[in-house]
Tab-separated table of C-alpha atoms in Angstrom:
chain	number	residue	atom	x	y	z
G	1	MET	CA	-22.677	44.811	26.751
G	2	PRO	CA	-26.142	44.629	26.810
G	3	HIS	CA	-28.498	46.769	28.645
G	4	VAL	CA	-29.557	45.035	32.103
G	5	ASN	CA	-33.280	45.776	32.504
G	6	LYS	CA	-35.152	42.911	34.062
G	7	GLU	CA	-38.142	44.288	33.459
G	8	SER	CA	-37.681	44.162	29.504
G	9	LEU	CA	-36.413	41.980	26.519
G	10	THR	CA	-35.498	41.882	22.837
G	11	VAL	CA	-37.524	39.426	20.739
G	12	VAL	CA	-36.028	38.724	16.987
G	13	PHE	CA	-37.830	37.460	14.150
G	14	SER	CA	-36.278	36.829	10.904
G	15	THR	CA	-39.317	37.468	7.701
G	16	ARG	CA	-39.641	37.328	4.256
G	17	ALA	CA	-41.474	40.378	4.112
G	18	ASP	CA	-42.074	43.690	6.369
G	19	ASN	CA	-44.519	42.200	9.317
G	20	PRO	CA	-46.494	44.898	10.984
G	21	ALA	CA	-49.205	42.407	12.442
G	22	PHE	CA	-46.583	39.854	13.677
G	23	ARG	CA	-44.712	42.673	15.088
G	24	GLY	CA	-48.035	44.202	16.796
G	25	HIS	CA	-49.155	40.588	18.178
G	26	LEU	CA	-45.411	40.347	19.900
G	27	ARG	CA	-46.287	43.450	21.226
G	28	GLN	CA	-49.945	42.729	22.278
G	29	THR	CA	-49.346	39.293	23.855
G	30	CYS	CA	-46.108	39.314	26.161
G	31	GLY	CA	-47.135	41.784	28.365
G	32	ILE	CA	-43.658	43.621	28.300
G	33	GLU	CA	-44.400	47.647	27.753
G	34	ASP	CA	-41.068	48.573	26.669
G	35	VAL	CA	-40.437	45.522	24.548
G	36	GLU	CA	-37.662	45.402	22.156
G	37	ILE	CA	-38.601	43.897	18.647
G	38	LEU	CA	-35.916	43.224	16.135
G	39	GLN	CA	-37.539	42.338	12.567
G	40	TYR	CA	-34.595	41.025	9.810
G	41	VAL	CA	-36.472	40.940	6.361
G	42	ASN	CA	-34.632	37.856	4.782
G	43	ASN	CA	-35.084	36.330	1.868
G	44	GLY	CA	-32.398	33.834	1.432
G	45	GLU	CA	-29.706	36.374	1.558
G	46	HIS	CA	-28.330	35.620	4.942
G	47	ALA	CA	-28.035	32.493	6.799
G	48	LEU	CA	-30.371	32.200	9.825
G	49	THR	CA	-26.913	31.505	11.895
G	50	GLU	CA	-26.349	35.019	10.229
G	51	THR	CA	-29.258	36.934	10.968
G	52	TYR	CA	-29.551	35.533	14.691
G	53	ASN	CA	-25.903	36.659	15.775
G	54	ARG	CA	-26.801	39.859	14.373
G	55	GLY	CA	-29.927	39.648	16.390
G	56	LEU	CA	-27.529	39.138	19.508
G	57	ARG	CA	-24.967	41.817	18.614
G	58	GLU	CA	-27.920	44.637	18.311
G	59	SER	CA	-29.956	43.500	21.347
G	60	LYS	CA	-30.467	46.335	23.973
G	61	ASN	CA	-31.335	43.869	26.290
G	62	THR	CA	-30.004	40.895	28.550
G	63	VAL	CA	-32.540	38.445	27.462
G	64	VAL	CA	-33.316	37.825	23.725
G	65	VAL	CA	-36.129	35.725	22.192
G	66	PHE	CA	-35.688	34.240	19.199
G	67	VAL	CA	-39.318	33.009	17.341
G	68	HIS	CA	-40.498	32.039	13.939
G	69	ASP	CA	-42.954	34.537	12.359
G	70	ASP	CA	-45.807	31.806	12.132
G	71	VAL	CA	-46.110	31.272	16.015
G	72	ILE	CA	-49.233	32.290	17.971
G	73	PHE	CA	-49.454	33.591	20.967
G	74	ASP	CA	-52.536	33.683	23.566
G	75	HIS	CA	-53.216	36.916	23.930
G	76	GLY	CA	-53.046	38.023	28.002
G	77	SER	CA	-50.512	35.315	28.611
G	78	GLY	CA	-47.963	37.650	29.041
G	79	TRP	CA	-45.404	35.269	27.696
G	80	GLY	CA	-42.699	38.052	27.870
G	81	LYS	CA	-43.120	38.526	31.760
G	82	THR	CA	-42.758	34.424	32.383
G	83	ILE	CA	-39.527	34.185	29.935
G	84	LEU	CA	-38.045	36.875	32.309
G	85	ARG	CA	-39.087	35.326	35.419
G	86	HIS	CA	-37.430	32.283	34.333
G	87	SER	CA	-34.058	33.791	33.027
G	88	TYR	CA	-33.697	35.667	36.160
G	89	GLU	CA	-34.629	33.034	38.946
G	90	SER	CA	-32.622	29.972	37.131
G	91	GLU	CA	-29.676	29.317	36.202
G	92	PHE	CA	-30.547	28.545	32.575
G	93	GLY	CA	-28.768	30.316	29.436
G	94	ILE	CA	-31.004	28.879	26.849
G	95	LEU	CA	-34.972	27.853	27.003
G	96	GLY	CA	-36.987	26.669	24.575
G	97	LYS	CA	-40.485	24.913	23.924
G	98	ALA	CA	-39.345	21.609	22.838
G	99	GLY	CA	-36.182	19.676	23.090
G	100	THR	CA	-34.999	16.120	24.271
G	101	THR	CA	-32.051	14.234	26.430
G	102	SER	CA	-30.325	12.725	23.942
G	103	ILE	CA	-29.150	13.230	20.286
G	104	THR	CA	-28.128	9.984	18.253
G	105	GLU	CA	-25.665	9.641	15.609
G	106	SER	CA	-28.103	10.446	13.283
G	107	GLY	CA	-28.168	13.853	14.604
G	108	LYS	CA	-32.040	13.787	14.451
G	109	TRP	CA	-33.181	15.163	17.799
G	110	TRP	CA	-36.501	12.977	17.458
G	111	ASP	CA	-35.115	9.482	16.684
G	112	GLU	CA	-35.323	8.855	20.605
G	113	ARG	CA	-38.875	10.274	21.201
G	114	HIS	CA	-39.412	8.598	24.401
G	115	LEU	CA	-36.519	10.777	25.401
G	116	MET	CA	-37.880	14.078	23.646
G	117	VAL	CA	-39.720	17.204	26.404
G	118	GLY	CA	-42.388	19.752	25.763
G	119	VAL	CA	-45.655	20.743	24.815
G	120	VAL	CA	-46.571	22.641	21.714
G	121	ARG	CA	-49.488	23.023	19.718
G	122	HIS	CA	-49.502	23.275	15.580
G	123	GLN	CA	-52.192	24.372	13.516
G	124	GLY	CA	-52.853	23.304	9.593
G	125	VAL	CA	-55.433	22.144	6.704
G	126	ASP	CA	-56.793	19.063	7.538
G	127	PRO	CA	-56.125	17.727	3.946
G	128	GLU	CA	-59.279	15.803	4.528
G	129	THR	CA	-61.783	18.246	4.942
G	130	GLY	CA	-60.145	21.724	4.127
G	131	LYS	CA	-60.722	22.672	7.575
G	132	LEU	CA	-57.992	24.374	9.722
G	133	ASP	CA	-57.002	22.434	12.528
G	134	THR	CA	-54.953	22.770	15.514
G	135	TRP	CA	-53.225	19.445	17.829
G	136	GLU	CA	-51.194	18.927	20.369
G	137	ASN	CA	-48.013	17.245	20.317
G	138	ALA	CA	-47.072	16.270	23.691
G	139	TYR	CA	-43.941	14.817	24.006
G	140	SER	CA	-43.694	14.302	27.490
G	141	GLY	CA	-45.886	15.415	30.308
G	142	ASN	CA	-47.149	18.970	31.284
G	143	PHE	CA	-44.960	20.527	34.434
G	144	GLY	CA	-46.444	23.661	34.584
G	145	ASP	CA	-44.039	26.384	35.895
G	146	ARG	CA	-40.969	23.589	35.975
G	147	ILE	CA	-37.819	23.703	33.879
G	148	VAL	CA	-36.844	20.527	32.535
G	149	GLU	CA	-33.387	20.687	31.580
G	150	THR	CA	-32.220	18.973	28.461
G	151	VAL	CA	-29.180	19.029	25.473
G	152	MET	CA	-30.795	21.147	22.778
G	153	VAL	CA	-34.359	23.014	21.952
G	154	ASP	CA	-35.950	23.315	19.116
G	155	GLY	CA	-35.844	27.020	16.969
G	156	VAL	CA	-39.654	27.826	16.916
G	157	PHE	CA	-39.461	29.808	19.968
G	158	PHE	CA	-36.415	30.256	22.333
G	159	ALA	CA	-34.953	32.536	24.368
G	160	VAL	CA	-30.868	33.226	25.272
G	161	HIS	CA	-29.526	34.890	28.204
G	162	ARG	CA	-26.963	36.523	26.898
G	163	GLU	CA	-24.604	36.628	29.641
G	164	ARG	CA	-24.426	32.637	30.323
G	165	ILE	CA	-24.274	31.781	27.044
G	166	ARG	CA	-20.625	30.410	25.481
G	167	LYS	CA	-21.388	29.677	22.004
G	168	GLY	CA	-22.747	32.208	19.297
G	169	PHE	CA	-24.568	30.847	16.191
G	170	ASP	CA	-22.169	28.889	13.676
G	171	GLU	CA	-22.308	30.663	10.522
G	172	SER	CA	-20.886	27.897	8.343
G	173	ILE	CA	-24.422	26.434	8.911
G	174	LYS	CA	-26.137	27.843	6.149
G	175	GLY	CA	-29.856	28.067	5.189
G	176	PHE	CA	-32.777	28.022	7.718
G	177	HIS	CA	-32.093	24.143	9.454
G	178	PHE	CA	-30.276	22.839	11.920
G	179	TYR	CA	-29.145	26.413	13.164
G	180	ASP	CA	-30.774	25.786	16.897
G	181	VAL	CA	-29.799	22.022	17.303
G	182	ASP	CA	-26.231	23.273	16.827
G	183	PHE	CA	-26.533	26.078	18.765
G	184	SER	CA	-28.019	25.161	21.709
G	185	PHE	CA	-25.696	21.664	21.867
G	186	ALA	CA	-22.674	23.499	21.243
G	187	ASN	CA	-23.674	25.952	24.367
G	188	HIS	CA	-24.880	22.688	26.358
G	189	LEU	CA	-21.455	21.170	26.162
G	190	ASP	CA	-19.950	24.028	27.315
G	191	GLY	CA	-21.387	24.260	30.431
G	192	VAL	CA	-24.380	26.376	29.858
G	193	ARG	CA	-27.574	24.998	31.548
G	194	VAL	CA	-30.280	24.565	28.388
G	195	GLY	CA	-33.984	23.217	29.291
G	196	VAL	CA	-37.434	23.487	27.931
G	197	ILE	CA	-40.483	25.461	30.075
G	198	PHE	CA	-44.394	24.566	29.849
G	199	ASP	CA	-46.044	27.592	30.895
G	200	ILE	CA	-45.832	29.469	27.714
G	201	GLU	CA	-48.710	27.940	25.221
G	202	ILE	CA	-48.112	29.021	21.273
G	203	ILE	CA	-49.440	27.353	18.162
G	204	HIS	CA	-47.015	27.023	15.095
G	205	LYS	CA	-48.644	27.452	12.303
G	206	SER	CA	-46.493	24.733	10.623
G	207	ILE	CA	-45.467	20.989	11.213
G	208	GLY	CA	-41.599	21.679	9.843
G	209	ALA	CA	-40.450	19.350	6.699
G	210	THR	CA	-37.201	18.135	6.183
G	211	ASN	CA	-35.451	19.207	2.530
G	212	GLU	CA	-32.646	18.497	0.972
G	213	GLN	CA	-31.285	22.015	2.749
G	214	TRP	CA	-32.100	20.051	5.788
G	215	GLU	CA	-30.201	16.984	4.884
G	216	ASN	CA	-27.118	18.784	4.026
G	217	ASN	CA	-27.116	20.786	7.646
G	218	ARG	CA	-27.442	17.424	9.535
G	219	LEU	CA	-24.351	16.122	7.310
G	220	VAL	CA	-22.621	18.776	8.634
G	221	PHE	CA	-23.872	18.677	12.137
G	222	ILE	CA	-22.799	15.263	12.860
G	223	ASP	CA	-19.671	15.852	10.724
G	224	LYS	CA	-18.817	18.830	13.942
G	225	TRP	CA	-19.647	16.611	16.664
G	226	ARG	CA	-18.899	13.071	15.616
G	227	SER	CA	-16.948	12.565	18.678
G	228	HIS	CA	-19.801	13.291	20.786
G	229	LEU	CA	-22.657	11.477	19.225
G	230	PRO	CA	-24.538	9.546	20.631
G	231	TYR	CA	-25.021	11.608	23.390
G	232	ARG	CA	-27.363	11.346	26.398
G	233	ILE	CA	-28.162	13.025	29.812
G	234	GLU	CA	-29.868	10.976	32.583
G	235	PRO	CA	-31.541	13.581	34.591
G	236	GLU	CA	-32.112	13.628	38.327
G	237	ILE	CA	-35.840	11.742	38.933
G	238	MET	CA	-38.314	15.283	39.333
G	239	TYR	CA	-40.041	14.919	42.464
G	240	GLU	CA	-41.154	17.109	45.503
G	241	ASP	CA	-42.064	15.957	49.035
G	242	PRO	CA	-44.783	17.905	50.572
G	243	LEU	CA	-46.072	17.517	53.309
G	244	ILE	CA	-49.616	15.802	52.904
G	245	ILE	CA	-52.632	15.732	55.186
G	246	CYS	CA	-55.258	13.741	55.141
G	247	ARG	CA	-58.716	14.629	56.519
G	248	GLU	CA	-59.527	10.850	57.871
G	249	GLU	CA	-56.838	8.101	58.646
G	250	PRO	CA	-58.135	4.945	57.586
G	251	GLU	CA	-56.473	1.710	58.960
G	252	ALA	CA	-54.563	0.748	55.764
G	253	ALA	CA	-52.601	-2.772	55.804
G	254	VAL	CA	-49.029	-2.692	53.568
G	255	VAL	CA	-48.800	-6.296	52.407
G	256	ILE	CA	-45.569	-7.660	50.807
G	257	LEU	CA	-44.506	-10.377	49.409
G	258	ALA	CA	-40.723	-11.767	50.372
G	259	GLN	CA	-39.429	-12.829	47.291
G	260	ASN	CA	-35.693	-11.154	46.494
G	261	GLY	CA	-33.930	-11.748	50.018
G	262	LYS	CA	-33.191	-10.047	53.151
G	263	ASP	CA	-31.341	-6.786	52.123
G	264	SER	CA	-33.930	-5.915	49.404
G	265	LEU	CA	-37.091	-6.629	51.777
G	266	ILE	CA	-35.271	-4.657	54.302
G	267	ARG	CA	-34.545	-1.773	52.025
G	268	THR	CA	-37.841	-1.691	51.129
G	269	ILE	CA	-39.314	-1.662	54.343
G	270	ASP	CA	-36.741	1.046	55.563
G	271	SER	CA	-38.216	3.441	53.017
G	272	ILE	CA	-41.856	2.750	53.850
G	273	PHE	CA	-41.259	3.648	57.346
G	274	GLU	CA	-38.625	6.468	56.721
G	275	LYS	CA	-41.047	8.394	54.324
G	276	THR	CA	-44.137	7.684	55.612
G	277	ARG	CA	-45.803	10.593	57.446
G	278	TYR	CA	-49.272	9.029	57.545
G	279	PRO	CA	-49.506	7.402	61.137
G	280	ASN	CA	-52.238	4.307	60.642
G	281	TYR	CA	-50.545	1.537	59.191
G	282	SER	CA	-48.935	-1.198	59.462
G	283	ILE	CA	-46.798	-3.531	57.216
G	284	TYR	CA	-47.840	-7.364	56.768
G	285	ILE	CA	-44.633	-9.876	55.503
G	286	ALA	CA	-45.524	-12.844	53.949
G	287	ALA	CA	-42.131	-15.070	54.609
G	288	GLN	CA	-42.306	-18.038	52.064
G	289	GLY	CA	-40.943	-21.271	53.446
G	290	ASN	CA	-41.060	-20.961	57.121
G	291	ASP	CA	-37.440	-19.960	57.822
G	292	PRO	CA	-37.178	-18.958	60.991
G	293	GLU	CA	-33.576	-17.361	60.861
G	294	PHE	CA	-34.965	-15.096	57.924
G	295	VAL	CA	-37.722	-14.041	60.306
G	296	ARG	CA	-35.974	-13.103	63.224
G	297	GLU	CA	-32.999	-11.358	61.251
G	298	VAL	CA	-35.646	-9.174	59.129
G	299	LYS	CA	-37.515	-8.174	62.640
G	300	ASP	CA	-34.185	-7.139	64.579
G	301	SER	CA	-33.420	-5.047	61.371
G	302	VAL	CA	-36.767	-2.995	61.686
G	303	GLU	CA	-37.397	-3.242	65.221
G	304	GLY	CA	-38.748	0.010	66.531
G	305	LYS	CA	-39.128	1.827	63.431
G	306	GLY	CA	-43.498	0.694	63.177
G	307	ARG	CA	-45.624	-1.883	63.110
G	308	LEU	CA	-44.725	-4.769	61.366
G	309	VAL	CA	-45.774	-8.186	61.351
G	310	MET	CA	-43.971	-11.542	59.680
G	311	ILE	CA	-46.286	-14.159	58.661
G	312	PRO	CA	-44.520	-17.458	57.555
G	313	CYS	CA	-46.183	-19.018	54.551
G	314	PRO	CA	-45.934	-21.665	52.317
G	315	SER	CA	-44.685	-21.436	48.575
G	316	ASP	CA	-47.297	-21.049	46.474
G	317	SER	CA	-48.423	-18.500	44.145
G	318	PRO	CA	-48.395	-15.031	44.482
G	319	SER	CA	-51.710	-14.610	44.160
G	320	ARG	CA	-52.822	-17.168	46.468
G	321	ILE	CA	-50.471	-15.722	49.051
G	322	LYS	CA	-51.596	-12.469	49.291
G	323	ASN	CA	-55.267	-13.389	49.268
G	324	LEU	CA	-54.304	-15.583	51.856
G	325	ILE	CA	-52.796	-12.606	54.313
G	326	ILE	CA	-55.944	-10.512	53.632
G	327	ARG	CA	-58.438	-13.002	54.381
G	328	ASN	CA	-56.974	-14.569	57.689
G	329	HIS	CA	-54.375	-12.043	58.941
G	330	VAL	CA	-55.296	-8.529	58.421
G	331	PRO	CA	-57.457	-7.129	60.843
G	332	PRO	CA	-61.203	-6.718	60.209
G	333	ALA	CA	-60.573	-2.473	60.777
G	334	ALA	CA	-58.046	-2.324	58.158
G	335	GLU	CA	-60.021	-0.296	55.358
G	336	LEU	CA	-56.986	0.235	52.772
G	337	LEU	CA	-54.840	-2.311	50.915
G	338	LEU	CA	-51.097	-1.436	49.535
G	339	PHE	CA	-49.693	-4.237	47.848
G	340	CYS	CA	-45.988	-3.866	47.655
G	341	HIS	CA	-43.327	-5.767	45.952
G	342	ASP	CA	-40.052	-6.021	47.903
G	343	ASP	CA	-37.574	-4.291	45.532
G	344	ILE	CA	-39.401	-1.015	46.062
G	345	LEU	CA	-37.530	2.148	47.260
G	346	LEU	CA	-39.633	4.990	47.886
G	347	LEU	CA	-38.420	8.812	47.501
G	348	ASN	CA	-41.220	10.568	49.138
G	349	ASP	CA	-44.342	9.890	51.205
G	350	ALA	CA	-46.252	7.939	48.605
G	351	VAL	CA	-48.638	6.164	51.357
G	352	SER	CA	-50.144	9.200	52.523
G	353	ARG	CA	-50.793	10.687	48.997
G	354	CYS	CA	-52.694	7.330	47.806
G	355	VAL	CA	-54.650	7.986	50.593
G	356	GLN	CA	-55.146	11.348	50.020
G	357	ILE	CA	-56.583	10.424	46.743
G	358	TYR	CA	-58.626	6.893	48.430
G	359	LEU	CA	-60.305	9.800	50.455
G	360	ASP	CA	-61.295	12.050	47.621
G	361	GLY	CA	-63.000	9.697	45.505
G	362	GLU	CA	-63.611	6.818	48.494
G	363	ASN	CA	-66.412	4.071	46.454
G	364	GLU	CA	-65.616	5.222	43.147
G	365	ILE	CA	-61.598	3.988	43.467
G	366	GLY	CA	-60.513	0.722	41.848
G	367	THR	CA	-56.719	0.983	42.127
G	368	ILE	CA	-54.364	3.716	42.625
G	369	GLY	CA	-50.993	3.694	41.517
G	370	VAL	CA	-47.599	5.818	41.959
G	371	ARG	CA	-44.618	6.499	39.363
G	372	LEU	CA	-42.018	3.908	40.005
G	373	HIS	CA	-38.458	4.395	38.107
G	374	LEU	CA	-35.443	1.632	37.886
G	375	GLY	CA	-32.215	2.115	38.569
G	376	ASP	CA	-30.796	4.128	35.745
G	377	ASN	CA	-34.046	6.887	36.488
G	378	THR	CA	-36.035	6.026	33.768
G	379	ILE	CA	-39.522	5.230	34.148
G	380	GLN	CA	-40.882	1.469	34.519
G	381	HIS	CA	-44.338	2.330	35.546
G	382	ALA	CA	-46.403	5.951	34.828
G	383	GLY	CA	-49.476	3.184	34.650
G	384	LEU	CA	-50.331	0.490	32.071
G	385	GLN	CA	-52.380	1.576	29.029
G	386	LEU	CA	-54.138	-0.628	26.583
G	387	GLY	CA	-53.609	-0.945	22.732
G	388	MET	CA	-54.435	-2.623	19.312
G	389	LEU	CA	-51.705	-4.912	18.445
G	390	THR	CA	-53.510	-5.767	14.969
G	391	LYS	CA	-57.265	-5.658	13.977
G	392	THR	CA	-58.165	-8.747	16.374
G	393	GLN	CA	-55.139	-8.577	19.083
G	394	VAL	CA	-54.822	-6.045	22.132
G	395	ARG	CA	-51.491	-5.310	23.880
G	396	ILE	CA	-50.530	-3.997	27.181
G	397	SER	CA	-47.720	-1.842	27.666
G	398	HIS	CA	-45.818	0.429	30.536
G	399	LYS	CA	-47.061	4.052	29.730
G	400	GLY	CA	-43.903	6.142	30.007
G	401	TYR	CA	-41.532	2.959	29.962
G	402	GLY	CA	-37.845	3.695	29.489
G	403	SER	CA	-38.251	7.836	29.452
G	404	PHE	CA	-37.578	10.136	31.651
G	405	TYR	CA	-40.403	12.499	31.263
G	406	GLN	CA	-43.588	11.098	29.546
G	407	TYR	CA	-45.962	10.796	32.336
G	408	THR	CA	-48.626	12.895	33.564
G	409	PRO	CA	-47.642	14.959	36.926
G	410	GLY	CA	-50.734	15.031	39.290
G	411	VAL	CA	-53.490	12.720	39.403
G	412	GLN	CA	-54.703	10.993	36.108
G	413	ARG	CA	-57.907	9.490	36.963
G	414	ASP	CA	-59.837	6.532	34.873
G	415	ILE	CA	-56.459	4.876	33.834
G	416	PHE	CA	-56.719	1.158	32.115
G	417	SER	CA	-54.278	-0.236	34.945
G	418	ASN	CA	-52.101	0.050	37.661
G	419	ALA	CA	-49.082	-2.199	38.314
G	420	GLY	CA	-49.204	-3.930	41.808
G	421	ALA	CA	-45.706	-3.138	42.424
G	422	PHE	CA	-47.121	-0.480	44.686
G	423	MET	CA	-51.014	-0.513	44.413
G	424	MET	CA	-53.458	0.415	47.111
G	425	VAL	CA	-56.968	-0.835	46.992
G	426	SER	CA	-59.811	-0.392	49.874
G	427	LYS	CA	-60.251	-4.043	51.369
G	428	ASP	CA	-64.004	-3.653	50.521
G	429	ALA	CA	-63.137	-3.357	46.836
G	430	PHE	CA	-61.007	-5.830	47.015
G	431	ILE	CA	-63.018	-8.343	48.442
G	432	SER	CA	-66.024	-7.581	47.006
G	433	LEU	CA	-64.606	-7.993	43.501
G	434	GLY	CA	-63.006	-11.401	44.365
G	435	CYS	CA	-59.593	-10.869	45.131
G	436	PHE	CA	-56.834	-11.561	43.235
G	437	SER	CA	-57.784	-14.318	40.319
G	438	GLU	CA	-55.966	-17.631	41.635
G	439	LYS	CA	-55.469	-19.126	38.025
G	440	TYR	CA	-52.655	-17.019	37.812
G	441	LEU	CA	-49.779	-18.912	38.944
G	442	SER	CA	-46.641	-16.085	38.952
G	443	LEU	CA	-47.798	-13.017	36.561
G	444	PHE	CA	-50.934	-10.769	36.073
G	445	GLU	CA	-53.211	-11.000	38.898
G	446	ASP	CA	-52.750	-7.550	39.345
G	447	ILE	CA	-53.797	-6.399	35.870
G	448	ASP	CA	-56.765	-8.994	35.613
G	449	PHE	CA	-57.872	-7.142	39.245
G	450	ASN	CA	-57.797	-3.526	37.788
G	451	VAL	CA	-59.702	-4.760	34.635
G	452	ARG	CA	-62.488	-6.419	36.936
G	453	ALA	CA	-62.297	-3.086	38.759
G	454	LEU	CA	-63.319	-1.335	35.360
G	455	LEU	CA	-65.818	-3.877	34.565
G	456	HIS	CA	-67.641	-2.862	37.842
G	457	GLY	CA	-67.302	0.961	37.194
G	458	LYS	CA	-64.922	1.425	39.545
G	459	VAL	CA	-62.230	4.243	38.603
G	460	ASN	CA	-58.312	3.637	38.307
G	461	CYS	CA	-56.008	6.682	39.373
G	462	PHE	CA	-52.452	7.280	38.810
G	463	THR	CA	-50.323	10.004	40.580
G	464	GLY	CA	-47.305	11.058	39.351
G	465	ASP	CA	-46.221	13.031	42.398
G	466	ALA	CA	-45.672	10.150	44.239
G	467	VAL	CA	-42.280	8.092	43.510
G	468	GLY	CA	-40.155	5.421	44.160
G	469	TYR	CA	-37.467	3.336	42.658
G	470	HIS	CA	-39.000	-0.356	41.556
G	471	TYR	CA	-35.220	-2.391	41.341
G	472	GLU	CA	-37.273	-4.977	38.718
G	473	LEU	CA	-34.620	-5.378	36.432
G	474	GLU	CA	-31.823	-5.737	39.051
G	475	THR	CA	-33.516	-8.277	40.991
G	476	ARG	CA	-35.706	-10.413	38.486
G	477	ASN	CA	-33.961	-13.505	37.904
G	478	VAL	CA	-33.994	-13.319	33.990
G	479	GLY	CA	-33.361	-15.941	31.282
G	480	THR	CA	-33.750	-16.453	27.682
G	481	ASP	CA	-36.647	-18.849	28.448
G	482	ILE	CA	-39.674	-17.694	29.386
G	483	PRO	CA	-41.469	-19.983	32.092
G	484	THR	CA	-44.613	-22.248	30.917
G	485	THR	CA	-46.395	-20.530	33.742
G	486	GLN	CA	-45.764	-17.063	32.726
G	487	VAL	CA	-46.937	-17.923	28.935
G	488	GLU	CA	-50.198	-19.242	30.473
G	489	ASP	CA	-50.596	-16.489	32.573
G	490	LEU	CA	-50.317	-13.933	29.495
G	491	ARG	CA	-53.068	-16.372	27.686
G	492	ASN	CA	-55.196	-16.079	30.555
G	493	LEU	CA	-55.260	-12.167	30.626
G	494	MET	CA	-55.481	-11.722	27.339
G	495	GLY	CA	-58.688	-13.981	26.810
G	496	TYR	CA	-60.035	-12.551	29.529
G	497	ILE	CA	-59.849	-9.335	28.087
G	498	HIS	CA	-60.826	-10.058	24.847
G	499	GLU	CA	-63.835	-11.543	26.281
G	500	ASN	CA	-64.771	-8.299	27.710
G	501	LEU	CA	-63.642	-5.752	24.799
G	502	ASN	CA	-67.242	-5.185	23.878
G	503	ASP	CA	-67.806	-3.734	27.338
G	504	PRO	CA	-67.303	0.236	26.715
G	505	ARG	CA	-66.096	0.298	30.204
G	506	LEU	CA	-63.107	-1.644	28.759
G	507	ALA	CA	-63.184	-0.547	25.562
G	508	LYS	CA	-63.113	3.321	25.899
G	509	HIS	CA	-59.131	2.635	27.026
G	510	VAL	CA	-57.942	0.673	24.123
G	511	ARG	CA	-55.484	3.404	22.617
G	512	GLN	CA	-55.926	3.043	18.190
């Protein structure tokens, strides 16, 4: 049995020749005086699974780190202490720097890149310049000292808590490939928690490559786990609900257009009242069709929970109705507008967070958006991005769509656009920029407004720590035919963007 020493760990690595420089680098950077380093010289005589099992047997410590011998650690980072803290303060048995929440039938853990997790830097020679280059592969956001649960981790660097793992390395896997995927996945299936950490920085002096041995081991892996593949976990949405203090309390008007029925609307209103600690806001509901029974039922359902104003409106385009509410019903004292769809369910105090961000930027702020998830917990909105479809055409996409962790924690300033499903803007900015363009009959007035804000020198912000569900796919009437109005709306939006692509305030947001 290993010696339980919570102030020490063992590092295991395989190398082709005695490597005193790497041993010295490990000692200098790990921040632990009593670190045990097990170097195994191996020129292919033994599979890496055999070598690593030997390391597990011979280690004197509970926590064992396996690392490639071409990894560079930051000097003074004390990465060993970080590993020990994570290992003993969590229930995880295996921790790495990169992994995924899914494995497809191919066994390639990068098949579904949007479900990958981790941040790793690489170093290599640029083939065009011949110079040494370092770059970052960010498979997800960087979540600081949080651990994100995965189904496997990559072998470049990973730590094992020996008392928690239930499987060793499978020595039927020969050579130097797939040992990591098989080991961590096997333990995950046996109930061991596997995860990715972010607060240790490494540079890998390799980008990794596949070869014939890799392909052979991949076939062994998928044959071994055929009954389990494809495999995916659906993590819980990651968020906190801190007490948010706003240095001022400008009046805010929450504007909701009722489109998806009473139950969806009431769920949205209830979540705002329940999660919002910010005191100075009112909710304005645009109820189309002038149905007095609908108005009465909604009022009765939320009575006493907060200030609610129901405004019967004739059927019209969303842009015109929202403009009408702002111009005719929101009081002059209101400084902030929060546009919210009626199929939102807040998970934390997103209203207060948006107000706080506005107060930090005030006049420079265009729009503020929040992280929204679909009902299956995948991301629906983490900001919108503008990219090149062809040399002459651009495309708009939801950043992080369909992923769990491809978003920026905290505030991301100066993004292309936010979606109007939950979007804050100052009333002065909204009016001075001309409100929503009424040429849009069903969609895209929100993106058009974001573009106008950019062109007028405003800064659009996204915050990944204000979170809610957007039940868009459940409430939208999805059919095979796209309404003519939506086709026309898209044509108008793309025309407007193309007209202004030469403006540097917009052009800088185009991702190549």
